[in-house]
PDB file of C-alpha atoms in Angstrom:
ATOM      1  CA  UNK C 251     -18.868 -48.268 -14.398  1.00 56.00           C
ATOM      2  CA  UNK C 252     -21.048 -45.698 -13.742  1.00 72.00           C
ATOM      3  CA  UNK C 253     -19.913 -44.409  -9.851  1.00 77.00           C
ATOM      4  CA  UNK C 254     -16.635 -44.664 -11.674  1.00 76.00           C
ATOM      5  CA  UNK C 255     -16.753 -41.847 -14.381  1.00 80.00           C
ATOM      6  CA  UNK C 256     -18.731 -40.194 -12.001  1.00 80.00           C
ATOM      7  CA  UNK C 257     -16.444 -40.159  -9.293  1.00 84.00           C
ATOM      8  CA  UNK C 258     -13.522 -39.071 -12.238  1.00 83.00           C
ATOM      9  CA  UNK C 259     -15.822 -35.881 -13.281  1.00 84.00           C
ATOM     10  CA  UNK C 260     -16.248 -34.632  -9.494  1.00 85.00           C
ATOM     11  CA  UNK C 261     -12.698 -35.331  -8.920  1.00 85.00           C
ATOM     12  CA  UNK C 262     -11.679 -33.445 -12.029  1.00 85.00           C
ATOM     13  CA  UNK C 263     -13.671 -30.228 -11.000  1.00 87.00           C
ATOM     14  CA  UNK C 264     -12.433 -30.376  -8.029  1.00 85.00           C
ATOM     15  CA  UNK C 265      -8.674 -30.132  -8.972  1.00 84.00           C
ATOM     16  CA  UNK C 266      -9.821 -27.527 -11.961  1.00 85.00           C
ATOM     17  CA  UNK C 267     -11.566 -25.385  -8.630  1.00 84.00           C
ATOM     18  CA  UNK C 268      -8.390 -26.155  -6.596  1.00 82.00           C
ATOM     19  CA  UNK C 269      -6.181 -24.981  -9.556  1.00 81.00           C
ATOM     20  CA  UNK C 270      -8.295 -21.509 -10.605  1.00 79.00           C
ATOM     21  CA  UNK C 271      -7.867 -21.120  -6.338  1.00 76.00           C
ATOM     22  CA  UNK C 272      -3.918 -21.278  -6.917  1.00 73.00           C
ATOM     23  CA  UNK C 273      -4.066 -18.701  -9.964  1.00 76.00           C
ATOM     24  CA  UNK C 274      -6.458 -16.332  -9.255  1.00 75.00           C
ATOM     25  CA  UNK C 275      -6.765 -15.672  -5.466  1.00 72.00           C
ATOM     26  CA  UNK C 276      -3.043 -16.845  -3.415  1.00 67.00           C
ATOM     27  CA  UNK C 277      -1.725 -13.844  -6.090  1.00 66.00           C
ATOM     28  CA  UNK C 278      -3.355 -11.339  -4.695  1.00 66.00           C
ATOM     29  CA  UNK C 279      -3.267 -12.455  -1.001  1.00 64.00           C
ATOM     30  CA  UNK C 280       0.364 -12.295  -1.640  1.00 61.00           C
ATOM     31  CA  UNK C 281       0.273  -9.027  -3.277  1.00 56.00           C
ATOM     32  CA  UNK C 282      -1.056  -7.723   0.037  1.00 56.00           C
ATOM     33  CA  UNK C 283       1.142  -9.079   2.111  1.00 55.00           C
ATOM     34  CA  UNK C 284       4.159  -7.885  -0.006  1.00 60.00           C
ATOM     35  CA  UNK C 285       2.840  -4.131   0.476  1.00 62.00           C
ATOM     36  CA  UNK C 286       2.166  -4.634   3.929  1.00 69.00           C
ATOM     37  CA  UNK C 287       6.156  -5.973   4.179  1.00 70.00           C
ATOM     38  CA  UNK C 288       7.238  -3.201   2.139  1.00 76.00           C
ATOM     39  CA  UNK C 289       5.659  -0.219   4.242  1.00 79.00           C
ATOM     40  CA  UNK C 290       6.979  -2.049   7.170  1.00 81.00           C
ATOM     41  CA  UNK C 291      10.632  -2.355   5.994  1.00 83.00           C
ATOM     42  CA  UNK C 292       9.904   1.327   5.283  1.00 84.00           C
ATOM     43  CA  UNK C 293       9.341   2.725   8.599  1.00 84.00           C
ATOM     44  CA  UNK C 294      11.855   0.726   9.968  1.00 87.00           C
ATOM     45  CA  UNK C 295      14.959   0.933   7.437  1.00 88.00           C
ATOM     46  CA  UNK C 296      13.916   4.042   5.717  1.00 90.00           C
ATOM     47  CA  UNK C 297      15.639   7.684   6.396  1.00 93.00           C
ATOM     48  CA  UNK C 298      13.405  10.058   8.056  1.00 93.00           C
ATOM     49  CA  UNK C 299      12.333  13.550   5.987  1.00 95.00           C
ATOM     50  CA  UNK C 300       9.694  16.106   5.959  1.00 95.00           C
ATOM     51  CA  UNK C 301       6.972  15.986   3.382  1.00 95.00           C
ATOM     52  CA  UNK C 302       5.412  18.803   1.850  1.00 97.00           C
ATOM     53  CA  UNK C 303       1.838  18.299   0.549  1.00 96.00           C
ATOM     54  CA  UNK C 304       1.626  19.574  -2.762  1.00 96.00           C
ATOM     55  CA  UNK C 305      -2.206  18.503  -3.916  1.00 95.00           C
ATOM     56  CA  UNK C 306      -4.638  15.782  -1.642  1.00 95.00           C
ATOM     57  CA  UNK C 307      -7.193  13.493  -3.976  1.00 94.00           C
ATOM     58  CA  UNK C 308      -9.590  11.823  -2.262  1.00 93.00           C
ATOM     59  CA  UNK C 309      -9.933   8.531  -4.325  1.00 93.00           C
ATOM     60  CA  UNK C 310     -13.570   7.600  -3.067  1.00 92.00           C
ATOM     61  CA  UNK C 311     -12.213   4.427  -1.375  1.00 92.00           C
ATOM     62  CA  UNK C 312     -12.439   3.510   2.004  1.00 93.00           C
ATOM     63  CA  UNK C 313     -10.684   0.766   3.910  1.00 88.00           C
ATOM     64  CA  UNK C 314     -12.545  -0.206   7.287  1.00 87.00           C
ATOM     65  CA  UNK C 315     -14.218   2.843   7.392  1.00 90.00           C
ATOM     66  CA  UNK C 316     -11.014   5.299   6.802  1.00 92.00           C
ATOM     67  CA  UNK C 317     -10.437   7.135   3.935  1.00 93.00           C
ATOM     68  CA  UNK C 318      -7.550   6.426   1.300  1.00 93.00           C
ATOM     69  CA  UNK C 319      -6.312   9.821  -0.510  1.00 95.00           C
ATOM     70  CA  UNK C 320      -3.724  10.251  -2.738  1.00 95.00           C
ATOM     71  CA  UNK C 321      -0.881  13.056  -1.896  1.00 96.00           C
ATOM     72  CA  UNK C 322       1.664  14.439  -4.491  1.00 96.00           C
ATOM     73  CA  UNK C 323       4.510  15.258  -1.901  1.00 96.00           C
ATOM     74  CA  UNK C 324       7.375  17.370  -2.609  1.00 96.00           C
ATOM     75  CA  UNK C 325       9.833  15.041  -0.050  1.00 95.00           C
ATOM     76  CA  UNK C 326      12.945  17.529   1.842  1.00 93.00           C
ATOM     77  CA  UNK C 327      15.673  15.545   3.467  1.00 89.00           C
ATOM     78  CA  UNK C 328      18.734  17.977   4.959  1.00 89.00           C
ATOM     79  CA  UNK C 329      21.008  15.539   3.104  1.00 88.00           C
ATOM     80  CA  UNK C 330      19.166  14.557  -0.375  1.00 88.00           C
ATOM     81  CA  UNK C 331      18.073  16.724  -3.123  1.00 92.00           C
ATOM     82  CA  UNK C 332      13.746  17.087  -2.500  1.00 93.00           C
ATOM     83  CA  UNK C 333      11.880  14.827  -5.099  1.00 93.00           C
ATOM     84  CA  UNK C 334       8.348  15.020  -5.687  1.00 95.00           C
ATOM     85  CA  UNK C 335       6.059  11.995  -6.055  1.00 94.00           C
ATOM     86  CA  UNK C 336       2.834  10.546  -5.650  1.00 94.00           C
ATOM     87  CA  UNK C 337       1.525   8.449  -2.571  1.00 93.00           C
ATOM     88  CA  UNK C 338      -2.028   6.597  -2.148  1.00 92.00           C
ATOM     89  CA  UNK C 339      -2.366   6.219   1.705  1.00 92.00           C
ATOM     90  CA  UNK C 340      -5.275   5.402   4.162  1.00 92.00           C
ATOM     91  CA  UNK C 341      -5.885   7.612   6.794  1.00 92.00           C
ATOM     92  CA  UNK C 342      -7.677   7.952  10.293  1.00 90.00           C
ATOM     93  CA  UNK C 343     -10.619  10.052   9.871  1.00 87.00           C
ATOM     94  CA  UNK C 344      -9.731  12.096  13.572  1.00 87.00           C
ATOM     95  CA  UNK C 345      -6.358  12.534  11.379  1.00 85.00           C
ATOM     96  CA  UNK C 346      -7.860  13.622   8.103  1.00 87.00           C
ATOM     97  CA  UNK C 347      -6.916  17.836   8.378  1.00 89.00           C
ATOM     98  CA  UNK C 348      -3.313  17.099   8.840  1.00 89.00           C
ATOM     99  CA  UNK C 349      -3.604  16.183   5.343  1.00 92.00           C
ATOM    100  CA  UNK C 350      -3.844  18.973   3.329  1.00 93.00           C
ATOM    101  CA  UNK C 351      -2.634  21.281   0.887  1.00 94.00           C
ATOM    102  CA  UNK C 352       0.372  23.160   2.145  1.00 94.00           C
ATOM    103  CA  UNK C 353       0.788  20.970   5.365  1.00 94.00           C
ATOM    104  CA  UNK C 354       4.331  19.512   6.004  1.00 95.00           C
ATOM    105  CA  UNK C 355       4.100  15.757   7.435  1.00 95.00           C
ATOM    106  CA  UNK C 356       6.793  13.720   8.426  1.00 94.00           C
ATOM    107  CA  UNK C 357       7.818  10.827   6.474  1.00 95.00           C
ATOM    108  CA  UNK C 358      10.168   8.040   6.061  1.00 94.00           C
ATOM    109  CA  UNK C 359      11.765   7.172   2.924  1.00 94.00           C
ATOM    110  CA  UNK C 360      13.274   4.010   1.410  1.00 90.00           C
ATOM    111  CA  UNK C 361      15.105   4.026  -2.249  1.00 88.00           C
ATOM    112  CA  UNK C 362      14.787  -0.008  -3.681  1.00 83.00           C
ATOM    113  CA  UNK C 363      15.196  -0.585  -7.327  1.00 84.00           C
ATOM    114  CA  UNK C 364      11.300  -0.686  -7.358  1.00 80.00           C
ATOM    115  CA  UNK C 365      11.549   3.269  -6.838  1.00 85.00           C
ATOM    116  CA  UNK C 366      10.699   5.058  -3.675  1.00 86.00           C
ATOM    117  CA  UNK C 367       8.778   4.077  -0.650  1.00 88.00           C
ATOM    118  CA  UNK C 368       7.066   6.094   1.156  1.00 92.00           C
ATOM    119  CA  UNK C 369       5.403   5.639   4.757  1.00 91.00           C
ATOM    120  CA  UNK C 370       3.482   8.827   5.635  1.00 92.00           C
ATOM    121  CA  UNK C 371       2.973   9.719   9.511  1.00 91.00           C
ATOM    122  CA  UNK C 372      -0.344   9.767  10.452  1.00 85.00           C
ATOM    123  CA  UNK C 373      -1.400   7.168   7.964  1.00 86.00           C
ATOM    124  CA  UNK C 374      -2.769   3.898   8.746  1.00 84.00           C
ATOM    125  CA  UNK C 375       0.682   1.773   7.719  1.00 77.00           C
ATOM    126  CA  UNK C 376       2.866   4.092   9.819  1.00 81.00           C
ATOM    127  CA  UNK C 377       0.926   6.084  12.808  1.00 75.00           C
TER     128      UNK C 377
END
């Protein structure tokens, strides 16, 4: 009787480890892998445009070594009206002063219903 609610306890913890697995850590594998898709889809589907670098933040993070920064762009297409906006990208550290203020860098843009996503040249996602 003993082995036996002993062996029901483990098992128990094990499917209450197994289910905190399932809600806490596929979500944010997936996450990833839904940004990596989108900035994909991006260079390939989205329009190409010049962007013009309005202000560079460094946010302190770095991904394998590179830097991530955040840009406000002001985004020129010759056949859309420019929009500004706000893009957190990871850069190569040989690329890091093409990414400043006043630069133009080119860009590719795709409008979902999310809003708009941006691939930057020169970043990690789209080099």
């Amino acid at each position: 009787m003993n082995t036996i609610s002993l062996t029901l306890i483990l098992s128990c913890i094990g499917l209450l480890v197994l289910f905190l697995f399932a809600i806490v850590v596929l979500p944010r594998i997936q996450r990833r892998e839904n940004r990596e898709y989108d900035m994909e889809r991006t260079v390939e589907e989205g329009y190409a445009a010049q962007g013009y670098i309005l202000d560079v933040i460094p946010t302190g993070n770095y991904h394998s070594g590179q830097p991530e920064l955040q840009l406000r762009l002001r985004i020129e297409s010759r056949t859309r009206l420019p929009v500004e906006t706000t893009v957190t990208v990871i850069v190569y550290s040989i690329h890091r002063s093409r990414f400043q203020e006043g630069m133009r860098v080119p860009v590719r843009v795709l409008e979902t219903r999310k809003g708009l996503c941006v691939a930057v040249k020169g970043s990690i996602h789209y080099p």
